[in-house]
Amino acid sequence: TTLSLASLASAGTIDAVTYFETTGWRGVMEASSGSMDPVNFPSEPGQPFPVYDILEAVNGFTRARHSASSRPEAVGALVLEGDRGARLLLANLDGVAHPVTLRGHWTGSHTVPARSVTLIELSGGTHA
């Protein structure tokens, strides 16, 4: 989802997108009645799924800044800006942690855990 948003944002011509259903297997959170198949899809009623955190992280940001990864097969990036400042989402698509060095408007070093999305609040011109 993070990389899909990054790709769409790079087009510069998209004002809004719609992803997923609200609840259930295809949603961002479990239905209030709980899972339809608790053996194969165990979850609690109303439980947010991991994608919920990504959509919550982009909420309220109105612009995306171009970003690129030197290893796009392993780590992708989405830089967001808005009234609340700037935020970076790093998506690790790989089964191992990766060190990331930010260059350009913001600088710093981070490690992105395996198969995860790391959220970094950016402020001013430098972030370490």
mmCIF file with all atom_site columns, C-alpha atoms in Angstrom:
data_model
loop_
_atom_site.group_PDB
_atom_site.id
_atom_site.type_symbol
_atom_site.label_atom_id
_atom_site.label_alt_id
_atom_site.label_comp_id
_atom_site.label_asym_id
_atom_site.label_entity_id
_atom_site.label_seq_id
_atom_site.pdbx_PDB_ins_code
_atom_site.Cartn_x
_atom_site.Cartn_y
_atom_site.Cartn_z
_atom_site.occupancy
_atom_site.B_iso_or_equiv
_atom_site.pdbx_formal_charge
_atom_site.auth_seq_id
_atom_site.auth_comp_id
_atom_site.auth_asym_id
_atom_site.auth_atom_id
_atom_site.pdbx_PDB_model_num
ATOM 1   C CA . THR A 1 1   ? 0.000   0.000   0.000   1.00 0.00 ? 1   THR A CA 1
ATOM 2   C CA . THR A 1 2   ? 2.839   2.391   0.863   1.00 0.00 ? 2   THR A CA 1
ATOM 3   C CA . LEU A 1 3   ? 4.561   1.816   -2.464  1.00 0.00 ? 3   LEU A CA 1
ATOM 4   C CA . SER A 1 4   ? 1.288   2.026   -4.371  1.00 0.00 ? 4   SER A CA 1
ATOM 5   C CA . LEU A 1 5   ? 0.670   5.436   -2.796  1.00 0.00 ? 5   LEU A CA 1
ATOM 6   C CA . ALA A 1 6   ? 4.232   6.502   -3.622  1.00 0.00 ? 6   ALA A CA 1
ATOM 7   C CA . SER A 1 7   ? 3.799   5.449   -7.247  1.00 0.00 ? 7   SER A CA 1
ATOM 8   C CA . LEU A 1 8   ? 0.464   7.226   -7.583  1.00 0.00 ? 8   LEU A CA 1
ATOM 9   C CA . ALA A 1 9   ? 1.829   10.347  -5.905  1.00 0.00 ? 9   ALA A CA 1
ATOM 10  C CA . SER A 1 10  ? 4.740   10.511  -8.340  1.00 0.00 ? 10  SER A CA 1
ATOM 11  C CA . ALA A 1 11  ? 2.246   11.004  -11.182 1.00 0.00 ? 11  ALA A CA 1
ATOM 12  C CA . GLY A 1 12  ? 1.348   14.380  -9.693  1.00 0.00 ? 12  GLY A CA 1
ATOM 13  C CA . THR A 1 13  ? -2.128  14.295  -11.217 1.00 0.00 ? 13  THR A CA 1
ATOM 14  C CA . ILE A 1 14  ? -4.128  12.245  -8.713  1.00 0.00 ? 14  ILE A CA 1
ATOM 15  C CA . ASP A 1 15  ? -6.194  14.028  -6.084  1.00 0.00 ? 15  ASP A CA 1
ATOM 16  C CA . ALA A 1 16  ? -7.702  11.042  -4.259  1.00 0.00 ? 16  ALA A CA 1
ATOM 17  C CA . VAL A 1 17  ? -7.574  7.254   -4.121  1.00 0.00 ? 17  VAL A CA 1
ATOM 18  C CA . THR A 1 18  ? -9.757  4.605   -2.574  1.00 0.00 ? 18  THR A CA 1
ATOM 19  C CA . TYR A 1 19  ? -8.338  1.414   -1.121  1.00 0.00 ? 19  TYR A CA 1
ATOM 20  C CA . PHE A 1 20  ? -9.967  -1.609  0.491   1.00 0.00 ? 20  PHE A CA 1
ATOM 21  C CA . GLU A 1 21  ? -13.299 -2.092  2.158   1.00 0.00 ? 21  GLU A CA 1
ATOM 22  C CA . THR A 1 22  ? -13.803 -0.686  5.636   1.00 0.00 ? 22  THR A CA 1
ATOM 23  C CA . THR A 1 23  ? -14.306 -3.951  7.539   1.00 0.00 ? 23  THR A CA 1
ATOM 24  C CA . GLY A 1 24  ? -13.813 -7.675  7.054   1.00 0.00 ? 24  GLY A CA 1
ATOM 25  C CA . TRP A 1 25  ? -11.191 -9.701  5.193   1.00 0.00 ? 25  TRP A CA 1
ATOM 26  C CA . ARG A 1 26  ? -10.834 -7.085  2.474   1.00 0.00 ? 26  ARG A CA 1
ATOM 27  C CA . GLY A 1 27  ? -10.989 -4.185  4.897   1.00 0.00 ? 27  GLY A CA 1
ATOM 28  C CA . VAL A 1 28  ? -8.736  -2.137  7.113   1.00 0.00 ? 28  VAL A CA 1
ATOM 29  C CA . MET A 1 29  ? -10.272 -3.546  10.292  1.00 0.00 ? 29  MET A CA 1
ATOM 30  C CA . GLU A 1 30  ? -12.249 -6.557  11.430  1.00 0.00 ? 30  GLU A CA 1
ATOM 31  C CA . ALA A 1 31  ? -16.033 -6.342  11.408  1.00 0.00 ? 31  ALA A CA 1
ATOM 32  C CA . SER A 1 32  ? -17.751 -5.697  14.747  1.00 0.00 ? 32  SER A CA 1
ATOM 33  C CA . SER A 1 33  ? -19.205 -9.206  14.518  1.00 0.00 ? 33  SER A CA 1
ATOM 34  C CA . GLY A 1 34  ? -15.713 -10.745 14.276  1.00 0.00 ? 34  GLY A CA 1
ATOM 35  C CA . SER A 1 35  ? -14.066 -12.990 11.704  1.00 0.00 ? 35  SER A CA 1
ATOM 36  C CA . MET A 1 36  ? -16.213 -15.107 9.409   1.00 0.00 ? 36  MET A CA 1
ATOM 37  C CA . ASP A 1 37  ? -13.531 -17.838 9.658   1.00 0.00 ? 37  ASP A CA 1
ATOM 38  C CA . PRO A 1 38  ? -11.777 -17.526 13.030  1.00 0.00 ? 38  PRO A CA 1
ATOM 39  C CA . VAL A 1 39  ? -9.756  -20.723 12.501  1.00 0.00 ? 39  VAL A CA 1
ATOM 40  C CA . ASN A 1 40  ? -8.051  -19.538 9.294   1.00 0.00 ? 40  ASN A CA 1
ATOM 41  C CA . PHE A 1 41  ? -8.347  -15.797 9.915   1.00 0.00 ? 41  PHE A CA 1
ATOM 42  C CA . PRO A 1 42  ? -8.145  -15.208 13.660  1.00 0.00 ? 42  PRO A CA 1
ATOM 43  C CA . SER A 1 43  ? -8.920  -11.649 14.699  1.00 0.00 ? 43  SER A CA 1
ATOM 44  C CA . GLU A 1 44  ? -10.869 -9.730  17.302  1.00 0.00 ? 44  GLU A CA 1
ATOM 45  C CA . PRO A 1 45  ? -14.057 -7.776  16.524  1.00 0.00 ? 45  PRO A CA 1
ATOM 46  C CA . GLY A 1 46  ? -13.105 -4.253  15.437  1.00 0.00 ? 46  GLY A CA 1
ATOM 47  C CA . GLN A 1 47  ? -9.368  -5.041  15.423  1.00 0.00 ? 47  GLN A CA 1
ATOM 48  C CA . PRO A 1 48  ? -7.422  -2.786  13.050  1.00 0.00 ? 48  PRO A CA 1
ATOM 49  C CA . PHE A 1 49  ? -5.286  -4.628  10.489  1.00 0.00 ? 49  PHE A CA 1
ATOM 50  C CA . PRO A 1 50  ? -1.693  -3.462  9.744   1.00 0.00 ? 50  PRO A CA 1
ATOM 51  C CA . VAL A 1 51  ? -2.752  -1.501  6.654   1.00 0.00 ? 51  VAL A CA 1
ATOM 52  C CA . TYR A 1 52  ? -4.868  0.675   8.947   1.00 0.00 ? 52  TYR A CA 1
ATOM 53  C CA . ASP A 1 53  ? -1.658  2.123   10.419  1.00 0.00 ? 53  ASP A CA 1
ATOM 54  C CA . ILE A 1 54  ? -0.382  3.059   6.965   1.00 0.00 ? 54  ILE A CA 1
ATOM 55  C CA . LEU A 1 55  ? -3.600  4.817   6.002   1.00 0.00 ? 55  LEU A CA 1
ATOM 56  C CA . GLU A 1 56  ? -3.654  6.585   9.365   1.00 0.00 ? 56  GLU A CA 1
ATOM 57  C CA . ALA A 1 57  ? -0.046  7.711   8.792   1.00 0.00 ? 57  ALA A CA 1
ATOM 58  C CA . VAL A 1 58  ? -0.887  9.382   5.460   1.00 0.00 ? 58  VAL A CA 1
ATOM 59  C CA . ASN A 1 59  ? -4.110  10.963  6.712   1.00 0.00 ? 59  ASN A CA 1
ATOM 60  C CA . GLY A 1 60  ? -3.946  14.755  6.705   1.00 0.00 ? 60  GLY A CA 1
ATOM 61  C CA . PHE A 1 61  ? -0.925  15.054  4.435   1.00 0.00 ? 61  PHE A CA 1
ATOM 62  C CA . THR A 1 62  ? -1.714  16.761  1.153   1.00 0.00 ? 62  THR A CA 1
ATOM 63  C CA . ARG A 1 63  ? 1.473   16.542  -0.898  1.00 0.00 ? 63  ARG A CA 1
ATOM 64  C CA . ALA A 1 64  ? 4.007   13.881  -1.755  1.00 0.00 ? 64  ALA A CA 1
ATOM 65  C CA . ARG A 1 65  ? 7.598   14.678  -2.544  1.00 0.00 ? 65  ARG A CA 1
ATOM 66  C CA . HIS A 1 66  ? 9.556   12.667  -5.101  1.00 0.00 ? 66  HIS A CA 1
ATOM 67  C CA . SER A 1 67  ? 11.738  10.043  -3.452  1.00 0.00 ? 67  SER A CA 1
ATOM 68  C CA . ALA A 1 68  ? 13.865  7.228   -4.782  1.00 0.00 ? 68  ALA A CA 1
ATOM 69  C CA . SER A 1 69  ? 15.618  4.199   -3.369  1.00 0.00 ? 69  SER A CA 1
ATOM 70  C CA . SER A 1 70  ? 18.977  2.874   -4.495  1.00 0.00 ? 70  SER A CA 1
ATOM 71  C CA . ARG A 1 71  ? 17.523  -0.598  -3.815  1.00 0.00 ? 71  ARG A CA 1
ATOM 72  C CA . PRO A 1 72  ? 13.849  -0.357  -4.831  1.00 0.00 ? 72  PRO A CA 1
ATOM 73  C CA . GLU A 1 73  ? 13.493  -4.145  -4.798  1.00 0.00 ? 73  GLU A CA 1
ATOM 74  C CA . ALA A 1 74  ? 14.205  -4.067  -1.044  1.00 0.00 ? 74  ALA A CA 1
ATOM 75  C CA . VAL A 1 75  ? 13.116  -0.679  0.349   1.00 0.00 ? 75  VAL A CA 1
ATOM 76  C CA . GLY A 1 76  ? 10.720  1.937   -1.016  1.00 0.00 ? 76  GLY A CA 1
ATOM 77  C CA . ALA A 1 77  ? 9.935   5.400   0.288   1.00 0.00 ? 77  ALA A CA 1
ATOM 78  C CA . LEU A 1 78  ? 7.015   7.798   0.477   1.00 0.00 ? 78  LEU A CA 1
ATOM 79  C CA . VAL A 1 79  ? 7.640   11.388  1.633   1.00 0.00 ? 79  VAL A CA 1
ATOM 80  C CA . LEU A 1 80  ? 4.534   13.328  2.647   1.00 0.00 ? 80  LEU A CA 1
ATOM 81  C CA . GLU A 1 81  ? 4.107   17.016  3.419   1.00 0.00 ? 81  GLU A CA 1
ATOM 82  C CA . GLY A 1 82  ? 1.238   19.027  4.820   1.00 0.00 ? 82  GLY A CA 1
ATOM 83  C CA . ASP A 1 83  ? 0.180   21.423  7.542   1.00 0.00 ? 83  ASP A CA 1
ATOM 84  C CA . ARG A 1 84  ? 1.473   18.942  10.130  1.00 0.00 ? 84  ARG A CA 1
ATOM 85  C CA . GLY A 1 85  ? 5.013   19.002  8.703   1.00 0.00 ? 85  GLY A CA 1
ATOM 86  C CA . ALA A 1 86  ? 6.697   16.214  6.785   1.00 0.00 ? 86  ALA A CA 1
ATOM 87  C CA . ARG A 1 87  ? 6.720   12.475  7.253   1.00 0.00 ? 87  ARG A CA 1
ATOM 88  C CA . LEU A 1 88  ? 8.635   9.610   5.658   1.00 0.00 ? 88  LEU A CA 1
ATOM 89  C CA . LEU A 1 89  ? 7.338   6.071   5.309   1.00 0.00 ? 89  LEU A CA 1
ATOM 90  C CA . LEU A 1 90  ? 9.978   3.452   4.495   1.00 0.00 ? 90  LEU A CA 1
ATOM 91  C CA . ALA A 1 91  ? 8.640   0.093   3.325   1.00 0.00 ? 91  ALA A CA 1
ATOM 92  C CA . ASN A 1 92  ? 10.959  -2.908  3.649   1.00 0.00 ? 92  ASN A CA 1
ATOM 93  C CA . LEU A 1 93  ? 9.863   -5.582  1.189   1.00 0.00 ? 93  LEU A CA 1
ATOM 94  C CA . ASP A 1 94  ? 12.628  -7.971  2.142   1.00 0.00 ? 94  ASP A CA 1
ATOM 95  C CA . GLY A 1 95  ? 13.046  -10.637 4.818   1.00 0.00 ? 95  GLY A CA 1
ATOM 96  C CA . VAL A 1 96  ? 16.028  -8.885  6.425   1.00 0.00 ? 96  VAL A CA 1
ATOM 97  C CA . ALA A 1 97  ? 16.549  -5.496  8.055   1.00 0.00 ? 97  ALA A CA 1
ATOM 98  C CA . HIS A 1 98  ? 18.108  -2.814  5.853   1.00 0.00 ? 98  HIS A CA 1
ATOM 99  C CA . PRO A 1 99  ? 20.109  0.284   6.781   1.00 0.00 ? 99  PRO A CA 1
ATOM 100 C CA . VAL A 1 100 ? 18.786  3.419   5.073   1.00 0.00 ? 100 VAL A CA 1
ATOM 101 C CA . THR A 1 101 ? 20.645  6.684   4.584   1.00 0.00 ? 101 THR A CA 1
ATOM 102 C CA . LEU A 1 102 ? 18.574  9.755   3.758   1.00 0.00 ? 102 LEU A CA 1
ATOM 103 C CA . ARG A 1 103 ? 20.099  12.240  1.320   1.00 0.00 ? 103 ARG A CA 1
ATOM 104 C CA . GLY A 1 104 ? 18.798  15.482  -0.089  1.00 0.00 ? 104 GLY A CA 1
ATOM 105 C CA . HIS A 1 105 ? 16.457  17.806  1.789   1.00 0.00 ? 105 HIS A CA 1
ATOM 106 C CA . TRP A 1 106 ? 16.530  15.554  4.887   1.00 0.00 ? 106 TRP A CA 1
ATOM 107 C CA . THR A 1 107 ? 19.529  13.568  6.037   1.00 0.00 ? 107 THR A CA 1
ATOM 108 C CA . GLY A 1 108 ? 20.036  10.804  8.541   1.00 0.00 ? 108 GLY A CA 1
ATOM 109 C CA . SER A 1 109 ? 20.426  7.076   9.001   1.00 0.00 ? 109 SER A CA 1
ATOM 110 C CA . HIS A 1 110 ? 17.842  4.502   10.019  1.00 0.00 ? 110 HIS A CA 1
ATOM 111 C CA . THR A 1 111 ? 17.397  0.751   10.030  1.00 0.00 ? 111 THR A CA 1
ATOM 112 C CA . VAL A 1 112 ? 14.151  -0.596  8.611   1.00 0.00 ? 112 VAL A CA 1
ATOM 113 C CA . PRO A 1 113 ? 13.142  -3.957  10.139  1.00 0.00 ? 113 PRO A CA 1
ATOM 114 C CA . ALA A 1 114 ? 12.315  -6.877  7.848   1.00 0.00 ? 114 ALA A CA 1
ATOM 115 C CA . ARG A 1 115 ? 8.914   -6.779  6.135   1.00 0.00 ? 115 ARG A CA 1
ATOM 116 C CA . SER A 1 116 ? 7.748   -3.623  7.844   1.00 0.00 ? 116 SER A CA 1
ATOM 117 C CA . VAL A 1 117 ? 6.884   0.015   7.338   1.00 0.00 ? 117 VAL A CA 1
ATOM 118 C CA . THR A 1 118 ? 8.837   2.530   9.400   1.00 0.00 ? 118 THR A CA 1
ATOM 119 C CA . LEU A 1 119 ? 7.389   5.988   9.987   1.00 0.00 ? 119 LEU A CA 1
ATOM 120 C CA . ILE A 1 120 ? 9.823   8.879   10.497  1.00 0.00 ? 120 ILE A CA 1
ATOM 121 C CA . GLU A 1 121 ? 8.728   12.388  11.376  1.00 0.00 ? 121 GLU A CA 1
ATOM 122 C CA . LEU A 1 122 ? 10.781  14.893  9.375   1.00 0.00 ? 122 LEU A CA 1
ATOM 123 C CA . SER A 1 123 ? 11.272  18.491  10.444  1.00 0.00 ? 123 SER A CA 1
ATOM 124 C CA . GLY A 1 124 ? 13.340  21.381  9.187   1.00 0.00 ? 124 GLY A CA 1
ATOM 125 C CA . GLY A 1 125 ? 16.119  20.512  6.782   1.00 0.00 ? 125 GLY A CA 1
ATOM 126 C CA . THR A 1 126 ? 17.869  17.786  8.714   1.00 0.00 ? 126 THR A CA 1
ATOM 127 C CA . HIS A 1 127 ? 16.664  14.687  10.501  1.00 0.00 ? 127 HIS A CA 1
ATOM 128 C CA . ALA A 1 128 ? 19.023  12.194  12.119  1.00 0.00 ? 128 ALA A CA 1
#
